[in-house]
CSV table of C-alpha atoms in Angstrom, one decimal:
chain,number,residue,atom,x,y,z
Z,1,UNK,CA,-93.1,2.2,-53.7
Z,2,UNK,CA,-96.9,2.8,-52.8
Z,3,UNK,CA,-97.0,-0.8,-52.1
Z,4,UNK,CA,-94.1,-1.3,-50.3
Z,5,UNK,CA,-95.4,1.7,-48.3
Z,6,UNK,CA,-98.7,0.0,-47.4
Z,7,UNK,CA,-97.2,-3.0,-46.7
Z,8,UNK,CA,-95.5,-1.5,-44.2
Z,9,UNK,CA,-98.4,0.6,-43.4
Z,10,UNK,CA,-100.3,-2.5,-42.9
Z,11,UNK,CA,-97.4,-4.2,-40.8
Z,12,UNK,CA,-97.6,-1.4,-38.3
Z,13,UNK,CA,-101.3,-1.4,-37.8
Z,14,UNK,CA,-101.1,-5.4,-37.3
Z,15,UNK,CA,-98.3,-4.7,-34.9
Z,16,UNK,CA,-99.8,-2.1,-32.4
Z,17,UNK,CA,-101.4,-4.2,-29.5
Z,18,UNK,CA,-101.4,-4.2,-25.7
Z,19,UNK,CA,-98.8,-5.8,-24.2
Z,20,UNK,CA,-100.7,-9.1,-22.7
Z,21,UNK,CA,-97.9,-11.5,-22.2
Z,22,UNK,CA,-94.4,-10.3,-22.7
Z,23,UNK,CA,-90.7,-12.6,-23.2
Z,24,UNK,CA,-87.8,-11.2,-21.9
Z,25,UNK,CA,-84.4,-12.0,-23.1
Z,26,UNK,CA,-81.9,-10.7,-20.8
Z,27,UNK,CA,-84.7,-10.8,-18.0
Z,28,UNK,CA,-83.2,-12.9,-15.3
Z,29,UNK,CA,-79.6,-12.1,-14.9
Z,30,UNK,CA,-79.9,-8.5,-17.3
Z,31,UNK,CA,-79.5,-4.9,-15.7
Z,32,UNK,CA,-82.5,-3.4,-18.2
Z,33,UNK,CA,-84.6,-6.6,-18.9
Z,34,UNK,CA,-84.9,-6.7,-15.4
Z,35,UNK,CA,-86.1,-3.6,-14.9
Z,36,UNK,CA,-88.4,-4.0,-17.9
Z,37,UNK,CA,-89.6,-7.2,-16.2
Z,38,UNK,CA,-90.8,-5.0,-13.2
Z,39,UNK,CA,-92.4,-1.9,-15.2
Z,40,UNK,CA,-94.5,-4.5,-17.5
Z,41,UNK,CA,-95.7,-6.6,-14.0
Z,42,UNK,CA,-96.5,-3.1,-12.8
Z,43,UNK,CA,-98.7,-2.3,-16.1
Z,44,UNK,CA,-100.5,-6.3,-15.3
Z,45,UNK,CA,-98.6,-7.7,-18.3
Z,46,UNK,CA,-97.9,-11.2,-17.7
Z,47,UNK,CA,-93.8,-11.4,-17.9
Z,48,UNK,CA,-92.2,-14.1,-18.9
Z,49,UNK,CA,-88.2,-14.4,-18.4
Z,50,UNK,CA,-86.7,-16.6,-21.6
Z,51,UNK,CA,-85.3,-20.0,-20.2
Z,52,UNK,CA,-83.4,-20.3,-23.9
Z,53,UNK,CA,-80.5,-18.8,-24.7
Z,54,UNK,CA,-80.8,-16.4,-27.8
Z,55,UNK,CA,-78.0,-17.8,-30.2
Z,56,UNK,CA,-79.7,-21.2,-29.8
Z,57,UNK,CA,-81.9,-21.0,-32.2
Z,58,UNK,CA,-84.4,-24.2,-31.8
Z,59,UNK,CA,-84.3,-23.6,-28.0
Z,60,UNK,CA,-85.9,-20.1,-29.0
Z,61,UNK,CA,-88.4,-21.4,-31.4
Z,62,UNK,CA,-89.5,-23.7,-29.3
Z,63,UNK,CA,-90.4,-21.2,-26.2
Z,64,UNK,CA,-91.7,-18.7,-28.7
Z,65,UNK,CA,-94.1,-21.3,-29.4
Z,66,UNK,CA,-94.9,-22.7,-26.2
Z,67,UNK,CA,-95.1,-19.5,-24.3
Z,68,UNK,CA,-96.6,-17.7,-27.5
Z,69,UNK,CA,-95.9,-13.9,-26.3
Z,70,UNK,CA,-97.8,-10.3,-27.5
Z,71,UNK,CA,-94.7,-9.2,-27.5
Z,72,UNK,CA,-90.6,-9.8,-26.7
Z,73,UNK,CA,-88.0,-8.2,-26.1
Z,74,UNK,CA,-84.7,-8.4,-26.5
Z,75,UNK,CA,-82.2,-6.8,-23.7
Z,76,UNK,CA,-79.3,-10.0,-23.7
Z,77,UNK,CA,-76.1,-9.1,-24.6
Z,78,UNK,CA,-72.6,-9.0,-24.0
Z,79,UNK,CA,-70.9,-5.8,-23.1
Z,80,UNK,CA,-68.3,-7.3,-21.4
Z,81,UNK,CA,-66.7,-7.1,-17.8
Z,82,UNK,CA,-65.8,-4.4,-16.1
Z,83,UNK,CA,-66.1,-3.0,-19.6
Z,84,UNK,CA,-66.2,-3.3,-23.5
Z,85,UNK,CA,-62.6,-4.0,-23.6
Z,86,UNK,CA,-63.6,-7.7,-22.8
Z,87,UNK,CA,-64.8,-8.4,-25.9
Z,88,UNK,CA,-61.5,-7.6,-27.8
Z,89,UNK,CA,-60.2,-10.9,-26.4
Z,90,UNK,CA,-63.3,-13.0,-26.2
Z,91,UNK,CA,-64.8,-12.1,-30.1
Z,92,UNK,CA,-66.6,-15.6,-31.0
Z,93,UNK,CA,-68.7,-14.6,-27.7
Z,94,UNK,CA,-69.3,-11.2,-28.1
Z,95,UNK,CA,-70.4,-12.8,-32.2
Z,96,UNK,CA,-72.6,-15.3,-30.8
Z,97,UNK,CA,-74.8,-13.1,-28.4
Z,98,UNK,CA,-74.6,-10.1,-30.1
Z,99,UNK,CA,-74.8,-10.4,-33.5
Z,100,UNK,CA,-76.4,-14.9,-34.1
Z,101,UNK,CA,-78.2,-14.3,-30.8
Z,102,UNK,CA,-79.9,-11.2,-31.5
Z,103,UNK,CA,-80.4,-12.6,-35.5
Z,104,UNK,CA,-81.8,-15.5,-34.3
Z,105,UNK,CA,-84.6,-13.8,-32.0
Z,106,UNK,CA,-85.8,-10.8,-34.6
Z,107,UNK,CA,-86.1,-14.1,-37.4
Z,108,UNK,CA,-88.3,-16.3,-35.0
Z,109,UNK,CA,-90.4,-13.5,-34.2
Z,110,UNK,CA,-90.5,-12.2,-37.7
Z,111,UNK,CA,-92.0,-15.9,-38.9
Z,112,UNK,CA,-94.5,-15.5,-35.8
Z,113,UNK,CA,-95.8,-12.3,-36.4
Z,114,UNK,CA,-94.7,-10.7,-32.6
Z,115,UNK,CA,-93.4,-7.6,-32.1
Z,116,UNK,CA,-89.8,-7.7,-30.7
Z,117,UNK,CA,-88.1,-4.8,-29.1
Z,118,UNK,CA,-84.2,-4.6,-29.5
Z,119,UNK,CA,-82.4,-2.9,-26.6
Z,120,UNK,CA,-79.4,-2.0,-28.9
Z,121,UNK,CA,-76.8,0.5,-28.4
Z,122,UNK,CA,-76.1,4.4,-30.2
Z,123,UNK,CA,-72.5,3.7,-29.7
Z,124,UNK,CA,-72.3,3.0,-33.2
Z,125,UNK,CA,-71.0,6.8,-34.5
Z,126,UNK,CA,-68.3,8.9,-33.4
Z,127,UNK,CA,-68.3,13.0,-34.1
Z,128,UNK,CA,-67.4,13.6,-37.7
Z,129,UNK,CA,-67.2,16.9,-40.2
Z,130,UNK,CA,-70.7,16.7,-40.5
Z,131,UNK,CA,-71.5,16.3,-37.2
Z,132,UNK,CA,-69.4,18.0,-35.3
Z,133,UNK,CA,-68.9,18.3,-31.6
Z,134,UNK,CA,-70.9,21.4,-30.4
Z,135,UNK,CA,-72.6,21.9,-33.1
Z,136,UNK,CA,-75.9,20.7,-32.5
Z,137,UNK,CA,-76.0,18.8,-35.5
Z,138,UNK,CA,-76.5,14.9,-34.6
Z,139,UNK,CA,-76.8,11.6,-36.4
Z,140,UNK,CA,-80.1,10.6,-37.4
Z,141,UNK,CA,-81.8,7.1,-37.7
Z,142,UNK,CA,-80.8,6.8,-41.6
Z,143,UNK,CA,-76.9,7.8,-40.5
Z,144,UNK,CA,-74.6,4.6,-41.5
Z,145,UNK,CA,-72.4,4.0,-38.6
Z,146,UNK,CA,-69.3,5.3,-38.6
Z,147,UNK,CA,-67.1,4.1,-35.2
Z,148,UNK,CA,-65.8,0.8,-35.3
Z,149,UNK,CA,-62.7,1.4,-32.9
Z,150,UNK,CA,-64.0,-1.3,-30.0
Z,151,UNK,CA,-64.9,-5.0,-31.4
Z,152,UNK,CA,-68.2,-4.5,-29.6
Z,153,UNK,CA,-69.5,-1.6,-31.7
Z,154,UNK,CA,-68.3,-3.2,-34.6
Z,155,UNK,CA,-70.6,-6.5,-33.9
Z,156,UNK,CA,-73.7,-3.8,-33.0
Z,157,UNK,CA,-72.6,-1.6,-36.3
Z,158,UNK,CA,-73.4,-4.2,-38.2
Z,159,UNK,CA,-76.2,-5.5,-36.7
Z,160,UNK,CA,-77.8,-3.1,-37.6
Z,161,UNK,CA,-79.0,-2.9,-40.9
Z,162,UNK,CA,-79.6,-6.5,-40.9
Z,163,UNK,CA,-81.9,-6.0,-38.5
Z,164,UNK,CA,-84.2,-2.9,-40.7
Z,165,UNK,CA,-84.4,-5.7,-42.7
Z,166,UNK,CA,-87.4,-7.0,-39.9
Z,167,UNK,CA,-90.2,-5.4,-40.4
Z,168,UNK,CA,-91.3,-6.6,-36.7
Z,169,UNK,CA,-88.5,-5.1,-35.0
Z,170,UNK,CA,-88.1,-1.8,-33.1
Z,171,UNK,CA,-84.8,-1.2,-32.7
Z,172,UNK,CA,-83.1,1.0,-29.4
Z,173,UNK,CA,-80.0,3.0,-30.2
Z,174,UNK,CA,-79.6,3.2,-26.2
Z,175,UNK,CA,-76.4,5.5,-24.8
Z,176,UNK,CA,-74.7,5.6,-22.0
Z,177,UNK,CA,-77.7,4.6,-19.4
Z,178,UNK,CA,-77.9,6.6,-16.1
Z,179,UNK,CA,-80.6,5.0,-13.2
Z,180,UNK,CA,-80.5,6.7,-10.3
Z,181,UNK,CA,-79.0,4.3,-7.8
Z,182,UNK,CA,-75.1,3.1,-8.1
Z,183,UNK,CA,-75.7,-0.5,-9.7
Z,184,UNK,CA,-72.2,-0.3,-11.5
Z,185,UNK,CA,-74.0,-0.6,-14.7
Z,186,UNK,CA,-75.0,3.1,-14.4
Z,187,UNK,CA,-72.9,5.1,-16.5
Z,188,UNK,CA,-72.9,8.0,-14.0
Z,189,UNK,CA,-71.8,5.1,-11.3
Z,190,UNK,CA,-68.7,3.9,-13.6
Z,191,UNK,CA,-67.1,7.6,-13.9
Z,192,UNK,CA,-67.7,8.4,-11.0
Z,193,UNK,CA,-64.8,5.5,-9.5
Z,194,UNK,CA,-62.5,6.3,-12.4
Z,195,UNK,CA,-59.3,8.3,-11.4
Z,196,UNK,CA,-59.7,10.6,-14.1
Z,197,UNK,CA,-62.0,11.4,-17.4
Z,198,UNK,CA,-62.1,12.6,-20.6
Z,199,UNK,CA,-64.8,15.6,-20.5
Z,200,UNK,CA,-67.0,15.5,-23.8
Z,201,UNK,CA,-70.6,16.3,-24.4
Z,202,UNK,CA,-72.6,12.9,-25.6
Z,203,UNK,CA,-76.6,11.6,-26.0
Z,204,UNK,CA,-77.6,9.6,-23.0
Z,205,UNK,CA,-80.1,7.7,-21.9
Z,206,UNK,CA,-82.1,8.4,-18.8
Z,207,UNK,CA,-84.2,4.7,-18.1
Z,208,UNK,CA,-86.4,6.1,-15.4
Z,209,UNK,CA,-88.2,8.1,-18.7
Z,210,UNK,CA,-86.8,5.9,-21.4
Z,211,UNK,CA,-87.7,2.6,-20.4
Z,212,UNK,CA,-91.5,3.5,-20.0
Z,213,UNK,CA,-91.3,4.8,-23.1
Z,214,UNK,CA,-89.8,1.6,-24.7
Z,215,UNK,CA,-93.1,0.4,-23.7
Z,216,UNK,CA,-95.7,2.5,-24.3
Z,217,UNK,CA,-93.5,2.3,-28.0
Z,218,UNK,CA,-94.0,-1.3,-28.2
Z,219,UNK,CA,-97.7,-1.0,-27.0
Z,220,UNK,CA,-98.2,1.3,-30.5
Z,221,UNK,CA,-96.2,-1.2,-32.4
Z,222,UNK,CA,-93.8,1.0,-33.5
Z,223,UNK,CA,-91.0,-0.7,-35.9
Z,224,UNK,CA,-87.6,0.1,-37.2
Z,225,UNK,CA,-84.7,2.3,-35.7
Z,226,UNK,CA,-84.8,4.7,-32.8
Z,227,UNK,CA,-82.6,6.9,-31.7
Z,228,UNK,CA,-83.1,6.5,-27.9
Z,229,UNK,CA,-81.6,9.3,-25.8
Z,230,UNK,CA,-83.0,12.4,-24.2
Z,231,UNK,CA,-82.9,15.2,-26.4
Z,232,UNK,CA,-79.3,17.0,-26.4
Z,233,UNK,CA,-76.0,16.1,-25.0
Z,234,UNK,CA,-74.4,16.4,-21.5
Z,235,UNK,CA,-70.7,16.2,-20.9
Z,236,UNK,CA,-69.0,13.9,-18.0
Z,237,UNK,CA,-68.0,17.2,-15.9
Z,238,UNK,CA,-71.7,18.3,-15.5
Z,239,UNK,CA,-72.5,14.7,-14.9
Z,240,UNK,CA,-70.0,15.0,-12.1
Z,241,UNK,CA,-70.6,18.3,-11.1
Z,242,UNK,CA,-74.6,17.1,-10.5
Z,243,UNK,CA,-73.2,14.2,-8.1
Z,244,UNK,CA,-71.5,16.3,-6.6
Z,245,UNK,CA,-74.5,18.9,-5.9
Z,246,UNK,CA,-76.8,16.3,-4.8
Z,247,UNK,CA,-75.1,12.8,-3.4
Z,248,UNK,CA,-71.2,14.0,-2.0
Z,249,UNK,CA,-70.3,17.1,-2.0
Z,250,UNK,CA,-66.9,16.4,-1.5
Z,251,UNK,CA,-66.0,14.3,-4.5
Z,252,UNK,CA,-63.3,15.6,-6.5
Z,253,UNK,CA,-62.1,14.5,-10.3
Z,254,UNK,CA,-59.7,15.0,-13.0
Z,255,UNK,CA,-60.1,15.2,-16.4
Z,256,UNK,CA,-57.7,14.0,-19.3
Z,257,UNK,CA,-57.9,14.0,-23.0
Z,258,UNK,CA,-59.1,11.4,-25.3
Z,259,UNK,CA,-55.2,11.0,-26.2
Z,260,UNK,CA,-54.4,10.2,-22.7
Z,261,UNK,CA,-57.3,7.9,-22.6
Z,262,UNK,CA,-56.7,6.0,-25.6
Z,263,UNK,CA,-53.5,4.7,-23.7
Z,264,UNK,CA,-55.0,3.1,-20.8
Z,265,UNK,CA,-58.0,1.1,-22.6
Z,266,UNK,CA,-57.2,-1.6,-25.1
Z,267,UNK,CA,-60.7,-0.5,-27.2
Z,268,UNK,CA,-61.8,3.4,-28.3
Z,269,UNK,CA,-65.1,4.5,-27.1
Z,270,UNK,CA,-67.5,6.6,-29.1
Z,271,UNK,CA,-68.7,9.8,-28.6
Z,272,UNK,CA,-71.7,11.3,-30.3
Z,273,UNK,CA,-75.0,13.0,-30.4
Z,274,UNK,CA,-77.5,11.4,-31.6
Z,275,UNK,CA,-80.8,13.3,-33.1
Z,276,UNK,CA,-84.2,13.3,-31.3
Z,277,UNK,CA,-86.4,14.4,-33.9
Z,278,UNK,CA,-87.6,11.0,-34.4
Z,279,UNK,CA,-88.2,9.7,-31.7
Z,280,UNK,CA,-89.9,13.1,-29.9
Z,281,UNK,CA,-92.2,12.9,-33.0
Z,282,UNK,CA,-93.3,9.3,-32.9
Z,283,UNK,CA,-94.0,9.4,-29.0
Z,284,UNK,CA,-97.2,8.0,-27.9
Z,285,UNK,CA,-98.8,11.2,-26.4
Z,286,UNK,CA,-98.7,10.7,-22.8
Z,287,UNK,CA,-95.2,9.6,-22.5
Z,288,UNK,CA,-92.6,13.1,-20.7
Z,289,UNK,CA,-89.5,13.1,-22.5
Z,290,UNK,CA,-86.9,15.6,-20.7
Z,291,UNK,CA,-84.0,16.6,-22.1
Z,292,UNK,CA,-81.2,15.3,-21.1
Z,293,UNK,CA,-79.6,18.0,-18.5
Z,294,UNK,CA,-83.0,18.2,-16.5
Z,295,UNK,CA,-83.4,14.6,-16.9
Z,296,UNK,CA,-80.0,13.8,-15.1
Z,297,UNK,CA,-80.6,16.4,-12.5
Z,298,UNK,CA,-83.9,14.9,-11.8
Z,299,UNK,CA,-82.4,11.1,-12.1
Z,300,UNK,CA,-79.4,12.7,-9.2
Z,301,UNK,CA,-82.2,14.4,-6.6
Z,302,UNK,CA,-84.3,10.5,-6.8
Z,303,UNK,CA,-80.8,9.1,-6.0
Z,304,UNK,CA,-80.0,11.2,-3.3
Z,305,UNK,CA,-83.3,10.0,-1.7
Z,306,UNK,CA,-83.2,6.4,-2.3
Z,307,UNK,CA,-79.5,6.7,-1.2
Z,308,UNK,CA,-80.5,8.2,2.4
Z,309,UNK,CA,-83.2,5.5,2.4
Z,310,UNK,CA,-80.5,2.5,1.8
Z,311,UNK,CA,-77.6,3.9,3.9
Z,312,UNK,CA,-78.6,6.9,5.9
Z,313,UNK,CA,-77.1,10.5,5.8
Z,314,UNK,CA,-74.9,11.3,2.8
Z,315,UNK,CA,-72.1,11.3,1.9
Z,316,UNK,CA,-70.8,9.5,5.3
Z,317,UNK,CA,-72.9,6.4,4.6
Z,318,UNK,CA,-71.3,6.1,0.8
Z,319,UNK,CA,-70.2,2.7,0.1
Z,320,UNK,CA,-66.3,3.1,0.8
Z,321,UNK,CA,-65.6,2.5,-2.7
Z,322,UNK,CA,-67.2,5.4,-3.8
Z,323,UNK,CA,-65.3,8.0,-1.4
Z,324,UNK,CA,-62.1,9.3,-2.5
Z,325,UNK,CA,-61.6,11.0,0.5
């Protein structure tokens, strides 16, 4: 065990590094590698957005070597469109990005000694007896996952510990990301046009602080599995009710029960809260982690600013398809 443990030891210490030249996967069409693209430009890291696609595997080898990266990360995959239902009939996609994509790029990197950051996904658990809902009790890193209800969380629950298995990888359980404009991959952007929701408190993630800390992460060479949400949970209403305070007053909504849901989508969702501890305690020191209620309120006042900026007065100057009235 002691030399397991300074193999490891050793592996981190060889794996903390600035982050010179980065390779994106899921940089030129993806909603987060882009937005890693910008923050590591911003920081003076040359970027480099991956030509190859990930489940090709000698197309990746062979711009690992020729671009030869500090570090990569990994932010392709498929969630499907407009949602995760997708992948229920389209599986051999959702399998080859997902799970041989993914394989493929945490292998490569593994033989070349990089660091690679995996942008993966907490929606891998569901609340159970021992972590109940309300109870403040969440599901740590070392939690197997227990929610396999939507073909997608199936591909990324098993993913999973394949991927401990690398001891180059750092691996994202991401949940639910909120930015703070309405690019309809924003989670607070996709309730917010649904005719009704369920109302449950869950982890989220907040990527105006989480993404900079996915970096500063990487720049420390931290490795293995992260759960990657502000501390605590927030429920859909207070979601709502915050885009309500600060962006349209006016908005209305309607809740229904997971019952009721379960009806009108062909997949189940999960819901969960995912423990901090962790992740709070491996921080690099000068990275702000909020917890997740002050962190969405704060995400909703820089949205109702960059929102006047785009369009002008709110909430006249909405985009129609986000005024039910």
């Amino acid at each position: 065990a002691e030399v397991v443990l300074a193999e490891r030891n050793k592996s981190n210490i060889k794996m903390s590094a600035p982050i010179t030249k980065a390779l994106i996967y899921g940089g030129k069409t993806g909603w987060i590698g882009g937005k890693v693209a910008v923050m590591l430009k911003e920081q003076g890291a040359e970027v480099v957005l991956a030509e190859a696609r990930c489940e090709n595997r000698a197309d990746v080898a062979k711009e690992l070597d020729e671009v030869k990266p500090s570090h990569v990360f990994m932010a392709a995959g498929i969630t499907g469109r407009p949602n995760i239902d997708w992948c229920e009939d389209h599986k051999p996609d959702t399998i080859r990005t997902n799970v041989i994509g993914t394989l493929n790029l945490a292998d490569l990197t593994n033989e070349r000694n990089i660091h690679c950051t995996v942008y993966a996904t907490g929606c891998i658990f569901k609340y159970d007896d021992a972590h109940a809902l309300g109870s403040g009790i969440g599901f740590t890193e070392e939690d197997t996952p227990n929610f396999d209800e939507s073909f997608y969380s199936q591909t990324k629950g098993y993913m999973e510990p394949m991927l401990k298995c690398y001891p180059n990888c750092m691996i994202l359980r991401v949940r639910m990301p909120i930015s703070d404009d309405l690019i309809h991959r924003n989670f607070i952007t996709k309730i917010v046009k649904y005719e009704r929701v369920v109302n449950i408190p869950n982890s989220m993630t907040v990527l105006y602080e989480m993404l900079p800390a996915s970096l500063a992460m990487a720049k420390k060479g931290l490795t293995g599995v992260y759960n990657f949400c502000n501390p605590g949970v927030i429920s859909h209403n207070q979601c709502l009710d915050l885009y309500k305070k600060y962006i349209d007053p006016t908005y209305t909504y309607k809740n229904f029960t997971i019952e009721e849901q379960s009806k009108v989508l062909k997949a189940g969702r999960s819901n969960n809260e995912l423990d901090s501890t962790k992740l709070m305690r491996d921080m690099p020191e000068d990275i702000k982690i909020n917890d997740i209620l002050t962190a969405v309120e704060l995400c909703m006042q820089r949205m109702q600013k960059n929102l006047t900026e785009e369009f002008g007065p709110l909430p006249d100057s909405l985009p129609k398809e986000f005024r039910k009235n």
